């Protein structure tokens, strides 16, 4: 297997915002993840991060971009508070359990496919998927997977 890093963003209620798989845990990888999350969900007011310097550097780069483009009111407040980060850590449980079950993934494609499925199921289960039809969570999952 190969070591990979899993970036994940959740809101204060534990709902999945976005996720990203990367070969590295450095500023460009963190910046790519935050850019992806912001593109899909908008600029957050505040972000709670772990002690990773890469995450802090990426958010500082995004704040500089916002400031230079004149969006000073939309600057992101960066917090590194351990107990607030527990929401993110607890939401990783299902992924960590699945990874432990299969003793890690042997390929990038396997990791990516499994993680997308786990995240999709989590989003459906939490009611984050908007559907006009009355479908059970399993029916939603299978309709998207087919």
mmCIF file of N, CA, C and O in Angstrom, residues 65-100:
data_model
loop_
_atom_site.group_PDB
_atom_site.id
_atom_site.type_symbol
_atom_site.label_atom_id
_atom_site.label_comp_id
_atom_site.label_asym_id
_atom_site.label_seq_id
_atom_site.Cartn_x
_atom_site.Cartn_y
_atom_site.Cartn_z
ATOM 1 N N UNK A 65 -5.669 36.219 -0.619
ATOM 2 C CA UNK A 65 -6.399 36.346 -1.889
ATOM 3 C C UNK A 65 -7.677 37.166 -1.701
ATOM 4 O O UNK A 65 -8.001 38.025 -2.515
ATOM 5 N N UNK A 66 -8.428 36.859 -0.637
ATOM 6 C CA UNK A 66 -9.671 37.587 -0.366
ATOM 7 C C UNK A 66 -9.389 39.066 -0.120
ATOM 8 O O UNK A 66 -10.097 39.945 -0.624
ATOM 9 N N UNK A 67 -8.346 39.344 0.655
ATOM 10 C CA UNK A 67 -8.000 40.727 0.978
ATOM 11 C C UNK A 67 -7.580 41.488 -0.278
ATOM 12 O O UNK A 67 -8.009 42.617 -0.504
ATOM 13 N N UNK A 68 -6.752 40.846 -1.118
ATOM 14 C CA UNK A 68 -6.280 41.508 -2.344
ATOM 15 C C UNK A 68 -7.397 41.737 -3.355
ATOM 16 O O UNK A 68 -7.342 42.676 -4.145
ATOM 17 N N UNK A 69 -8.420 40.877 -3.332
ATOM 18 C CA UNK A 69 -9.521 41.050 -4.274
ATOM 19 C C UNK A 69 -10.618 41.966 -3.724
ATOM 20 O O UNK A 69 -11.632 42.179 -4.376
ATOM 21 N N UNK A 70 -10.414 42.513 -2.519
ATOM 22 C CA UNK A 70 -11.356 43.478 -1.964
ATOM 23 C C UNK A 70 -12.472 42.883 -1.131
ATOM 24 O O UNK A 70 -13.419 43.580 -0.791
ATOM 25 N N UNK A 71 -12.389 41.606 -0.812
ATOM 26 C CA UNK A 71 -13.421 40.960 -0.001
ATOM 27 C C UNK A 71 -12.983 40.852 1.456
ATOM 28 O O UNK A 71 -12.999 39.791 2.046
ATOM 29 N N UNK A 72 -12.624 41.982 2.041
ATOM 30 C CA UNK A 72 -12.111 41.987 3.406
ATOM 31 C C UNK A 72 -13.163 41.566 4.433
ATOM 32 O O UNK A 72 -12.827 41.075 5.492
ATOM 33 N N UNK A 73 -14.439 41.730 4.100
ATOM 34 C CA UNK A 73 -15.498 41.333 5.022
ATOM 35 C C UNK A 73 -15.653 39.814 5.080
ATOM 36 O O UNK A 73 -16.285 39.290 5.979
ATOM 37 N N UNK A 74 -15.098 39.114 4.093
ATOM 38 C CA UNK A 74 -15.258 37.668 4.016
ATOM 39 C C UNK A 74 -14.012 36.911 4.464
ATOM 40 O O UNK A 74 -13.851 35.750 4.123
ATOM 41 N N UNK A 75 -13.134 37.559 5.207
ATOM 42 C CA UNK A 75 -11.921 36.896 5.675
ATOM 43 C C UNK A 75 -12.311 35.727 6.585
ATOM 44 O O UNK A 75 -13.254 35.807 7.363
ATOM 45 N N UNK A 76 -11.563 34.629 6.478
ATOM 46 C CA UNK A 76 -11.861 33.414 7.239
ATOM 47 C C UNK A 76 -11.131 33.461 8.579
ATOM 48 O O UNK A 76 -9.919 33.659 8.625
ATOM 49 N N UNK A 77 -11.881 33.277 9.656
ATOM 50 C CA UNK A 77 -11.284 33.201 10.986
ATOM 51 C C UNK A 77 -10.759 31.769 11.170
ATOM 52 O O UNK A 77 -11.503 30.805 11.003
ATOM 53 N N UNK A 78 -9.487 31.643 11.496
ATOM 54 C CA UNK A 78 -8.862 30.331 11.645
ATOM 55 C C UNK A 78 -8.677 30.035 13.128
ATOM 56 O O UNK A 78 -8.039 30.792 13.850
ATOM 57 N N UNK A 79 -9.274 28.921 13.577
ATOM 58 C CA UNK A 79 -9.190 28.518 14.979
ATOM 59 C C UNK A 79 -8.503 27.158 15.075
ATOM 60 O O UNK A 79 -8.800 26.259 14.292
ATOM 61 N N UNK A 80 -7.622 27.009 16.035
ATOM 62 C CA UNK A 80 -6.969 25.723 16.286
ATOM 63 C C UNK A 80 -7.276 25.320 17.730
ATOM 64 O O UNK A 80 -6.397 25.317 18.585
ATOM 65 N N UNK A 81 -8.543 24.996 17.985
ATOM 66 C CA UNK A 81 -8.996 24.648 19.329
ATOM 67 C C UNK A 81 -9.296 23.156 19.355
ATOM 68 O O UNK A 81 -10.148 22.665 18.603
ATOM 69 N N UNK A 82 -8.590 22.447 20.218
ATOM 70 C CA UNK A 82 -8.643 20.987 20.218
ATOM 71 C C UNK A 82 -10.054 20.433 20.360
ATOM 72 O O UNK A 82 -10.475 19.565 19.609
ATOM 73 N N UNK A 83 -10.832 20.919 21.322
ATOM 74 C CA UNK A 83 -12.148 20.335 21.550
ATOM 75 C C UNK A 83 -13.123 20.635 20.407
ATOM 76 O O UNK A 83 -14.028 19.858 20.146
ATOM 77 N N UNK A 84 -12.960 21.741 19.701
ATOM 78 C CA UNK A 84 -13.815 22.029 18.554
ATOM 79 C C UNK A 84 -13.462 21.132 17.372
ATOM 80 O O UNK A 84 -14.317 20.777 16.572
ATOM 81 N N UNK A 85 -12.199 20.743 17.286
ATOM 82 C CA UNK A 85 -11.757 19.855 16.211
ATOM 83 C C UNK A 85 -12.277 18.425 16.414
ATOM 84 O O UNK A 85 -12.266 17.613 15.500
ATOM 85 N N UNK A 86 -12.761 18.105 17.607
ATOM 86 C CA UNK A 86 -13.280 16.767 17.885
ATOM 87 C C UNK A 86 -14.473 16.409 17.008
ATOM 88 O O UNK A 86 -14.697 15.236 16.716
ATOM 89 N N UNK A 87 -15.249 17.392 16.561
ATOM 90 C CA UNK A 87 -16.383 17.127 15.675
ATOM 91 C C UNK A 87 -15.880 16.482 14.387
ATOM 92 O O UNK A 87 -16.443 15.505 13.898
ATOM 93 N N UNK A 88 -14.794 17.020 13.847
ATOM 94 C CA UNK A 88 -14.205 16.457 12.630
ATOM 95 C C UNK A 88 -13.636 15.080 12.918
ATOM 96 O O UNK A 88 -13.848 14.127 12.172
ATOM 97 N N UNK A 89 -12.901 14.959 14.015
ATOM 98 C CA UNK A 89 -12.281 13.681 14.350
ATOM 99 C C UNK A 89 -13.328 12.589 14.569
ATOM 100 O O UNK A 89 -13.138 11.452 14.137
ATOM 101 N N UNK A 90 -14.437 12.911 15.219
ATOM 102 C CA UNK A 90 -15.477 11.910 15.447
ATOM 103 C C UNK A 90 -16.174 11.517 14.146
ATOM 104 O O UNK A 90 -16.610 10.380 13.996
ATOM 105 N N UNK A 91 -16.252 12.439 13.210
ATOM 106 C CA UNK A 91 -16.907 12.119 11.946
ATOM 107 C C UNK A 91 -16.038 11.206 11.078
ATOM 108 O O UNK A 91 -16.524 10.628 10.120
ATOM 109 N N UNK A 92 -14.756 11.071 11.426
ATOM 110 C CA UNK A 92 -13.845 10.174 10.700
ATOM 111 C C UNK A 92 -14.020 8.709 11.110
ATOM 112 O O UNK A 92 -13.441 7.827 10.507
ATOM 113 N N UNK A 93 -14.790 8.443 12.145
ATOM 114 C CA UNK A 93 -14.879 7.090 12.709
ATOM 115 C C UNK A 93 -15.218 6.019 11.684
ATOM 116 O O UNK A 93 -14.599 4.968 11.650
ATOM 117 N N UNK A 94 -16.228 6.269 10.862
ATOM 118 C CA UNK A 94 -16.647 5.265 9.882
ATOM 119 C C UNK A 94 -15.539 4.979 8.878
ATOM 120 O O UNK A 94 -15.322 3.836 8.494
ATOM 121 N N UNK A 95 -14.864 6.019 8.445
ATOM 122 C CA UNK A 95 -13.768 5.840 7.489
ATOM 123 C C UNK A 95 -12.628 5.062 8.136
ATOM 124 O O UNK A 95 -12.090 4.123 7.539
ATOM 125 N N UNK A 96 -12.257 5.427 9.350
ATOM 126 C CA UNK A 96 -11.174 4.714 10.034
ATOM 127 C C UNK A 96 -11.545 3.261 10.288
ATOM 128 O O UNK A 96 -10.710 2.372 10.155
ATOM 129 N N UNK A 97 -12.798 3.008 10.630
ATOM 130 C CA UNK A 97 -13.245 1.633 10.843
ATOM 131 C C UNK A 97 -13.168 0.811 9.570
ATOM 132 O O UNK A 97 -12.741 -0.341 9.578
ATOM 133 N N UNK A 98 -13.569 1.402 8.455
ATOM 134 C CA UNK A 98 -13.527 0.698 7.168
ATOM 135 C C UNK A 98 -12.072 0.441 6.767
ATOM 136 O O UNK A 98 -11.735 -0.629 6.269
ATOM 137 N N UNK A 99 -11.198 1.420 7.002
ATOM 138 C CA UNK A 99 -9.787 1.251 6.646
ATOM 139 C C UNK A 99 -9.154 0.150 7.490
ATOM 140 O O UNK A 99 -8.414 -0.688 6.991
ATOM 141 N N UNK A 100 -9.484 0.111 8.772
ATOM 142 C CA UNK A 100 -8.932 -0.915 9.655
ATOM 143 C C UNK A 100 -9.430 -2.299 9.250
ATOM 144 O O UNK A 100 -8.677 -3.270 9.276
#
